[in-house]
Coordinates of C-alpha atoms in Angstrom, one line a residue:
M18 CA -4.3 1.3 1.9
P19 CA -6.1 4.5 3.3
P20 CA -9.0 5.1 0.4
Q21 CA -9.0 7.6 -1.6
D22 CA -11.9 9.1 -4.0
P23 CA -12.8 8.1 -7.3
P24 CA -10.3 7.2 -9.2
A25 CA -9.0 4.9 -7.1
S26 CA -5.8 3.6 -9.3
P27 CA -5.4 5.4 -11.9
A28 CA -3.2 2.3 -13.1
P29 CA -5.3 -0.8 -12.8
L30 CA -3.5 -3.9 -12.8
T31 CA -6.1 -5.1 -16.5
A32 CA -7.6 -3.2 -19.5
T33 CA -11.0 -4.5 -17.9
T34 CA -11.0 -3.3 -14.4
T35 CA -14.1 -1.4 -13.7
P36 CA -14.5 2.2 -14.5
A37 CA -13.7 4.6 -11.8
A38 CA -17.3 6.3 -10.2
P39 CA -18.3 9.7 -12.0
G40 CA -17.2 12.2 -9.6
P41 CA -19.9 14.7 -7.1
S42 CA -20.8 17.3 -10.1
E43 CA -21.5 14.3 -12.5
P44 CA -25.1 13.5 -11.9
S45 CA -26.3 9.9 -12.2
T46 CA -29.0 9.1 -15.4
A47 CA -28.3 5.1 -14.8
S48 CA -31.2 3.2 -14.6
P49 CA -32.1 1.2 -11.3
I50 CA -31.1 -2.1 -11.2
T51 CA -31.7 -4.5 -9.4
E52 CA -30.5 -7.4 -6.8
P53 CA -29.9 -10.5 -8.9
E54 CA -28.2 -8.0 -11.2
A55 CA -26.4 -6.3 -8.9
E56 CA -24.9 -10.2 -7.9
A57 CA -24.4 -10.6 -11.9
L58 CA -22.2 -7.0 -11.6
I59 CA -19.8 -8.5 -8.6
H60 CA -19.2 -11.3 -10.2
G61 CA -18.6 -9.9 -13.9
I62 CA -16.8 -7.1 -12.1
C63 CA -14.6 -8.4 -9.3
F64 CA -12.4 -11.6 -10.9
K65 CA -11.5 -11.6 -14.6
T66 CA -9.5 -15.0 -15.4
G67 CA -7.7 -15.3 -18.1
P68 CA -3.1 -16.6 -18.0
P69 CA -1.5 -14.4 -15.0
R70 CA 0.4 -11.7 -17.8
L71 CA 0.5 -8.4 -15.6
I72 CA 1.9 -7.2 -11.9
G73 CA 1.5 -3.7 -10.9
A74 CA 2.4 -2.0 -7.3
E75 CA 1.0 0.8 -5.3
L76 CA 3.6 2.7 -2.6
E77 CA 2.5 4.3 -0.7
W78 CA 5.0 7.3 1.9
L79 CA 5.2 9.3 4.7
V80 CA 6.5 12.8 4.3
L81 CA 9.1 13.8 6.8
D82 CA 11.0 16.8 7.3
A83 CA 14.9 15.9 6.2
E84 CA 16.6 17.1 9.7
R85 CA 14.3 16.7 12.2
P86 CA 12.0 13.4 10.8
G87 CA 10.0 13.5 14.9
Q88 CA 7.6 16.8 13.9
P89 CA 5.0 17.1 12.3
L90 CA 4.4 18.9 9.2
T91 CA 2.5 22.2 8.4
P92 CA -0.4 21.9 6.7
E93 CA 1.7 24.1 4.2
R94 CA 4.6 22.2 3.3
L95 CA 2.8 19.5 3.3
R96 CA 0.6 21.2 0.3
A97 CA 3.7 22.8 -1.2
A98 CA 5.4 18.8 -1.6
H99 CA 2.9 17.6 -3.4
T100 CA 2.5 20.5 -6.2
A101 CA 6.3 19.4 -6.0
A102 CA 6.0 16.3 -6.8
R103 CA 3.1 16.4 -8.8
A104 CA 4.0 18.3 -11.4
L105 CA 7.2 16.0 -12.5
P106 CA 6.4 13.8 -15.7
L107 CA 5.6 10.4 -14.1
H108 CA 4.6 7.3 -15.8
S109 CA 3.4 6.2 -12.4
G110 CA -0.5 7.5 -11.2
L111 CA 0.4 10.2 -8.3
T112 CA -2.3 11.1 -5.0
V113 CA -2.0 12.2 -2.3
E114 CA -4.1 10.2 1.2
P115 CA -6.2 11.7 4.0
G116 CA -3.2 12.6 6.1
G117 CA -0.7 13.8 3.6
Q118 CA 1.2 10.8 2.5
L119 CA 2.5 10.1 -1.3
E120 CA 1.1 7.1 -3.5
L121 CA 2.7 6.5 -6.9
S122 CA 0.2 4.0 -8.7
S123 CA 2.6 1.5 -11.4
A124 CA 1.1 1.0 -14.0
P125 CA 0.5 -2.0 -15.0
A126 CA 3.8 -3.7 -16.3
A127 CA 3.9 -7.1 -18.3
S128 CA 7.7 -7.9 -16.1
L129 CA 8.8 -8.1 -13.2
T130 CA 11.9 -5.5 -14.6
G131 CA 9.7 -3.4 -16.0
C132 CA 7.1 -2.3 -13.1
V133 CA 10.5 -1.6 -10.8
D134 CA 12.5 0.4 -13.5
G135 CA 9.2 2.7 -13.5
L136 CA 8.9 3.1 -10.9
Q137 CA 12.3 2.8 -9.5
A138 CA 12.4 6.4 -11.8
D139 CA 10.2 8.0 -10.3
L140 CA 10.7 8.1 -7.0
T141 CA 14.2 9.5 -7.8
A142 CA 12.1 12.3 -9.1
V143 CA 10.1 12.5 -6.2
R144 CA 12.9 12.3 -4.0
A145 CA 14.8 14.7 -5.6
A146 CA 11.4 16.9 -5.6
L147 CA 11.0 16.6 -2.1
L148 CA 14.4 17.4 -0.8
A149 CA 14.9 19.9 -2.7
Q150 CA 12.5 21.4 0.4
G151 CA 14.3 19.7 3.5
L152 CA 11.1 16.6 3.3
V153 CA 12.1 13.1 2.8
L154 CA 10.0 10.0 2.0
R155 CA 9.9 7.5 4.7
G156 CA 8.8 3.9 4.6
L157 CA 6.9 2.6 7.9
G158 CA 3.4 1.1 8.2
H159 CA 2.3 3.9 10.6
D160 CA 3.0 7.5 11.9
P161 CA 4.9 8.1 15.2
R162 CA 4.0 11.3 15.2
R163 CA 0.7 13.2 16.9
P164 CA -2.1 14.8 16.3
Y165 CA -3.4 12.8 14.0
R166 CA -4.4 15.5 11.5
R167 CA -6.6 14.8 7.6
L168 CA -5.4 17.0 5.2
L169 CA -7.3 16.5 2.9
N170 CA -11.1 18.0 2.8
S171 CA -14.1 16.3 0.4
P172 CA -17.2 15.1 0.7
R173 CA -15.8 11.5 0.5
Y174 CA -12.9 12.2 3.9
D175 CA -16.3 13.6 5.9
A176 CA -19.2 11.2 4.6
M177 CA -16.0 8.2 5.0
E178 CA -14.2 10.1 8.7
T179 CA -18.4 10.3 10.3
Y180 CA -18.5 6.5 9.6
L181 CA -15.0 5.7 10.4
D182 CA -15.8 7.6 14.1
R183 CA -19.2 5.3 15.1
T184 CA -15.8 2.3 16.5
G185 CA -13.3 4.2 17.3
P186 CA -10.0 6.0 16.8
A187 CA -9.1 3.6 14.6
G188 CA -10.3 5.0 11.4
R189 CA -8.5 8.3 12.2
A190 CA -5.7 6.6 12.5
M191 CA -5.9 4.4 9.2
M192 CA -6.4 7.3 7.4
C193 CA -3.8 9.5 8.3
A194 CA -1.3 7.7 10.1
S195 CA -0.6 4.1 7.6
A196 CA 1.2 3.3 5.1
S197 CA 1.4 -0.1 3.1
V198 CA 3.0 -1.7 -0.4
Q199 CA 0.6 -2.7 -2.5
V200 CA 1.0 -5.7 -4.8
C201 CA -1.5 -5.9 -8.0
V202 CA -1.6 -9.5 -9.9
D203 CA -3.8 -11.2 -12.7
A204 CA -6.8 -13.4 -10.7
G205 CA -5.4 -16.5 -12.5
Y206 CA -6.5 -19.6 -14.6
E207 CA -10.3 -19.8 -14.5
E208 CA -9.4 -23.9 -14.5
P209 CA -8.6 -25.1 -11.4
G210 CA -4.6 -25.7 -10.8
V211 CA -1.8 -24.2 -9.3
L212 CA -2.5 -20.4 -11.6
G213 CA -6.2 -21.3 -11.2
H214 CA -8.4 -18.1 -9.4
G215 CA -10.0 -20.4 -7.3
R216 CA -5.7 -21.6 -5.8
R217 CA -5.1 -18.5 -6.2
W218 CA -7.6 -16.4 -3.5
R219 CA -7.4 -18.9 -0.9
M220 CA -3.3 -18.7 -1.2
A221 CA -3.7 -15.1 -0.9
H222 CA -5.3 -15.2 2.4
L223 CA -3.3 -17.6 4.2
L224 CA 0.0 -16.1 2.6
G225 CA -1.1 -13.2 3.6
A226 CA -0.3 -14.0 7.1
V227 CA 3.1 -15.1 6.4
L228 CA 3.8 -11.5 4.6
V229 CA 1.8 -9.5 7.1
A230 CA 4.1 -11.3 9.5
A231 CA 7.5 -10.6 7.6
F232 CA 6.7 -7.6 6.0
A233 CA 5.8 -6.3 10.1
N234 CA 7.6 -2.1 10.3
S235 CA 4.6 -0.6 11.9
P236 CA 5.7 -1.6 15.6
A237 CA 4.0 0.0 18.5
H238 CA 4.6 1.1 22.1
E239 CA 2.2 2.4 23.4
G240 CA -1.7 1.8 22.9
P241 CA -4.0 -0.3 22.6
Y242 CA -1.3 -2.8 19.7
A243 CA 1.1 -2.3 22.1
G244 CA 3.8 -5.1 21.4
W245 CA 2.8 -6.0 18.3
R246 CA 5.1 -6.4 15.4
C247 CA 2.1 -4.6 12.4
A248 CA 0.4 -2.2 14.4
R249 CA -1.2 -1.7 11.2
Q250 CA -3.2 -4.1 11.1
G251 CA -5.0 -4.0 14.3
L252 CA -6.4 -0.2 12.3
W253 CA -7.6 -2.4 9.7
S254 CA -9.2 -5.5 12.6
D255 CA -10.3 -2.3 14.0
L256 CA -11.6 -0.7 11.4
D257 CA -16.0 -1.9 11.1
T258 CA -17.8 -5.1 11.7
R259 CA -17.2 -6.2 8.5
R260 CA -16.3 -3.5 5.9
S261 CA -12.6 -4.6 6.6
L262 CA -12.8 -8.9 6.7
A263 CA -12.3 -11.0 4.2
P264 CA -15.2 -13.8 2.8
P265 CA -15.4 -17.0 4.3
L266 CA -12.5 -18.9 2.3
D267 CA -14.8 -22.4 2.1
T268 CA -17.2 -21.2 -0.3
D269 CA -16.3 -20.1 -4.1
P270 CA -14.5 -17.2 -4.4
R271 CA -16.8 -15.1 -6.3
A272 CA -20.3 -16.4 -4.9
G273 CA -18.3 -15.8 -1.2
W274 CA -16.8 -12.3 -2.3
T275 CA -20.2 -11.4 -4.0
R276 CA -22.1 -12.1 -0.6
Q277 CA -19.7 -9.6 1.6
A278 CA -20.0 -6.7 -0.5
L279 CA -23.7 -6.8 -0.8
D280 CA -24.6 -7.3 3.2
T281 CA -21.7 -5.0 3.8
E282 CA -22.6 -1.5 5.3
V283 CA -23.3 1.4 2.9
M284 CA -20.6 3.7 3.9
C285 CA -22.0 6.9 2.3
V286 CA -24.7 7.6 -1.1
R287 CA -23.1 10.2 -3.0
S288 CA -25.4 14.0 -3.1
Y289 CA -24.8 15.5 -7.0
D290 CA -26.6 19.4 -4.7
G291 CA -24.3 20.4 -2.1
E292 CA -25.8 17.8 0.1
P293 CA -24.0 15.7 3.1
W294 CA -23.4 12.0 1.4
E295 CA -25.7 10.3 3.9
I296 CA -27.7 7.1 3.7
P297 CA -29.4 5.2 6.5
R298 CA -27.4 4.3 10.5
G299 CA -27.3 -0.1 9.4
T300 CA -27.6 -0.3 5.4
T301 CA -26.2 -2.7 4.0
F302 CA -26.4 -3.0 -0.4
R303 CA -28.4 -5.4 -0.3
D304 CA -31.4 -3.5 2.0
W305 CA -30.2 0.0 0.0
L306 CA -31.2 -2.7 -3.2
R307 CA -34.5 -4.2 -1.5
A308 CA -35.8 -1.3 -0.5
G309 CA -35.5 0.3 -4.3
G310 CA -34.9 4.3 -2.8
G311 CA -37.3 5.8 0.2
P312 CA -37.4 9.1 1.0
G313 CA -34.9 11.4 -0.1
L314 CA -32.6 8.3 -1.4
R315 CA -32.8 7.7 -4.5
A316 CA -32.6 4.0 -5.9
P317 CA -28.6 2.9 -6.2
A318 CA -27.7 2.6 -9.9
A319 CA -24.7 0.4 -11.5
E320 CA -22.3 3.2 -10.6
D321 CA -23.7 3.0 -7.3
L322 CA -22.3 -0.4 -7.5
D323 CA -18.8 0.2 -8.2
Y324 CA -18.3 3.0 -5.7
H325 CA -19.7 0.6 -2.7
L326 CA -17.0 -1.2 -3.3
T327 CA -14.1 1.5 -4.2
T328 CA -14.9 1.3 0.2
L329 CA -14.7 -1.9 1.4
F330 CA -10.5 -2.5 2.6
P331 CA -10.5 -6.4 2.6
P332 CA -6.8 -7.9 2.9
V333 CA -7.6 -8.9 0.0
R334 CA -9.5 -7.1 -2.7
P335 CA -11.2 -8.2 -6.3
R336 CA -10.7 -5.6 -8.6
G337 CA -11.0 -8.3 -11.9
H338 CA -6.7 -8.8 -10.2
L339 CA -6.1 -9.4 -6.8
E340 CA -5.1 -6.5 -4.9
L341 CA -2.7 -8.0 -1.9
R342 CA -3.2 -5.1 1.6
M343 CA -1.4 -6.1 3.6
I344 CA 2.1 -5.6 3.7
D345 CA 3.5 -3.0 5.9
A346 CA 5.2 -0.2 4.1
Q347 CA 9.3 -1.1 4.2
P348 CA 12.2 0.8 5.2
G349 CA 15.4 2.3 2.2
D350 CA 15.0 3.2 -1.1
D351 CA 14.9 0.2 -2.3
G352 CA 12.8 -2.0 0.7
W353 CA 9.5 -1.8 -1.6
L354 CA 11.0 -3.3 -4.2
V355 CA 11.5 -6.7 -2.6
P356 CA 7.4 -7.6 -1.6
L357 CA 7.0 -6.7 -5.0
A358 CA 9.5 -9.3 -6.3
V359 CA 8.4 -12.1 -3.3
V360 CA 4.8 -11.9 -4.5
H361 CA 5.2 -12.0 -8.1
A362 CA 7.4 -15.3 -7.8
L363 CA 5.1 -16.4 -5.3
F364 CA 2.0 -16.4 -7.8
D365 CA 3.6 -16.1 -11.5
D366 CA 6.5 -19.0 -11.4
P367 CA 4.6 -21.7 -11.4
E368 CA 7.0 -23.9 -9.7
A369 CA 7.2 -21.9 -7.0
A370 CA 3.5 -21.0 -6.6
E371 CA 2.7 -25.1 -5.8
T372 CA 6.0 -24.3 -3.0
A373 CA 4.7 -21.2 -1.5
Y374 CA 0.8 -23.2 -1.1
R375 CA 2.2 -26.4 0.3
A376 CA 4.1 -24.3 2.4
T377 CA 0.8 -22.6 3.6
K378 CA -1.3 -25.3 3.6
P379 CA -1.0 -26.0 7.5
L380 CA -1.7 -22.5 8.1
A381 CA -5.0 -22.7 7.3
D382 CA -6.2 -24.8 10.8
A383 CA -4.0 -21.7 12.7
Y384 CA -6.3 -19.5 10.0
G385 CA -9.5 -21.2 11.1
P386 CA -13.2 -20.2 10.7
R387 CA -12.3 -16.3 11.5
P388 CA -11.8 -14.3 8.5
A389 CA -9.2 -12.1 8.1
P390 CA -7.4 -10.2 9.9
R391 CA -9.2 -11.0 12.7
N392 CA -8.6 -14.5 13.5
P393 CA -5.5 -16.5 15.3
L394 CA -3.4 -16.7 12.2
W395 CA -3.2 -12.9 11.3
R396 CA -3.1 -11.6 15.1
S397 CA -0.1 -13.8 15.5
A398 CA 1.1 -12.6 12.0
A399 CA 0.1 -9.3 13.1
R400 CA 1.7 -9.2 17.5
D401 CA 4.6 -11.4 16.6
G402 CA 6.3 -11.4 13.1
L403 CA 8.4 -13.7 12.6
R404 CA 9.0 -15.0 16.4
D405 CA 5.0 -17.1 16.1
R406 CA 7.5 -21.0 14.6
D407 CA 4.9 -22.1 12.2
L408 CA 4.8 -18.2 11.1
R409 CA 8.7 -18.7 10.5
T410 CA 8.9 -21.3 8.7
A411 CA 5.9 -20.8 5.7
A412 CA 8.4 -17.2 5.0
R413 CA 11.3 -19.6 4.9
A414 CA 10.2 -22.0 2.6
C415 CA 8.3 -19.0 0.2
F416 CA 11.4 -16.5 0.1
L417 CA 13.4 -18.9 -0.7
A418 CA 11.1 -20.5 -3.8
A419 CA 10.4 -16.7 -4.4
A420 CA 14.9 -16.3 -4.8
E421 CA 15.1 -19.7 -6.6
A422 CA 11.9 -18.6 -9.1
L423 CA 13.6 -14.3 -9.8
P424 CA 16.5 -16.0 -12.6
R425 CA 13.1 -18.1 -14.5
L426 CA 11.5 -14.7 -13.9
G427 CA 13.7 -13.0 -15.4
A428 CA 14.4 -10.6 -12.9
S429 CA 18.0 -8.5 -12.5
A430 CA 21.2 -8.7 -10.5
H431 CA 19.8 -6.2 -8.8
V432 CA 16.6 -7.3 -7.8
Q433 CA 18.3 -10.5 -6.8
D434 CA 20.6 -9.5 -4.4
T435 CA 17.6 -6.9 -2.2
V436 CA 15.6 -9.3 -2.1
G437 CA 18.3 -11.7 -1.1
A438 CA 20.1 -9.2 1.8
F439 CA 16.2 -9.5 2.8
T440 CA 15.8 -12.8 3.7
E441 CA 19.1 -13.1 5.1
R442 CA 18.8 -10.2 7.3
F443 CA 15.3 -10.9 8.5
V444 CA 13.7 -14.0 7.7
L445 CA 16.7 -16.7 8.2
R446 CA 16.9 -14.8 11.2
G447 CA 13.0 -15.1 12.1
R448 CA 13.3 -10.9 12.3
C449 CA 10.7 -8.4 10.3
P450 CA 11.8 -5.0 10.1
A451 CA 10.0 -3.7 13.4
D452 CA 12.7 -6.0 15.2
E453 CA 15.1 -4.2 13.8
Q454 CA 13.0 -1.0 14.2
E455 CA 13.0 -1.5 18.1
Q456 CA 17.4 -2.2 18.5
L457 CA 17.3 1.0 16.7
Q458 CA 15.5 2.9 19.4
L459 CA 16.9 1.2 22.4
T460 CA 20.6 1.7 21.4
A461 CA 19.1 5.2 20.7
K462 CA 18.0 5.3 24.2
E463 CA 21.2 4.1 26.2
T464 CA 22.9 6.4 24.2
R465 CA 21.7 9.6 24.8
R466 CA 21.5 8.7 29.0

């Protein structure tokens, strides 16, 4: 998702997830932390192990004019839409992304049915409120409208934009013009096995490429990603040198993520006196810890580490639970529930999890030593979707296994039918939503001639 001002998701998956860092009006009085203390905090924060119990989702949407969807909306209309949505008595958390996208974050749910029902009820209410203003929500991974405009201003977003601009236009496009479906699952058991956190972590990165390909819904017709099924992944890949990358998979998940977090450059240091949120360029969190502060820079505290972790955007982010961030926003009123149901089935049903692991394990060679999303497997998923034979084979096995598991997980007939229809319409035919979008656009062009 495009990064948000804290608090991040107002509905964390587990009760033990680290609370959000304080805002800029709340100066820190905490003691500085040492490098070993920071490592211990990350170890304790990011993988809360135990039996998989809860599921959650975050749904991002573009807001469009109902009659002229290709026209950009004025800031005034977007703000009016946000005000109307915020006035609703929702069960989900509602936030606004930098470009005006709306996000609904579910409450942590003990069942797929509970998660789906809560989100569906809130979406129905939000859609009605927006339709009264002549607006609709659209599930699309990348907004084709230009120019990109940042609607929200805050010290965090100012610092983020400045930082991301160093590596090109991908950062602004990600902030202002992208949308996703994020699915959250518990980390799993400490012990090895089909539901163990080590296997789930590894599978999340291999399965992630399958999910990119199957749910690709951001086709590009020009620019650096022309011809790609999932241009949104191109944006994440080009964001900066390290911030959006997965850690190596050939090491312990906790150790790998701890190194990744500490050795990533600090995006900004919060100021409580109205000054810009700045830090010397190239300073990693480990550098900051070892320096212990400096001229004009205080020593880092635990809350600074918490905040730093919210500025890391890998495809799978450990936040006590696992946050799968690689799925494009999906078309249609109910398209979002397909990735939610499929991920839940493949991670939390033991039989489906074993099938998914065996189906994705052969993809490891194509994954190679480079981190996602910059390795050959993920780039092929983003560029070709399910036209890639190996990804198509894995997707077919995974989606069929998920369909078999959903009745065991108590999924409703509607969820089962929706997943089945997507599987038949796209996966079994080696297609993704982006392919259908392109076909519709070609048909519209022929009609206009």
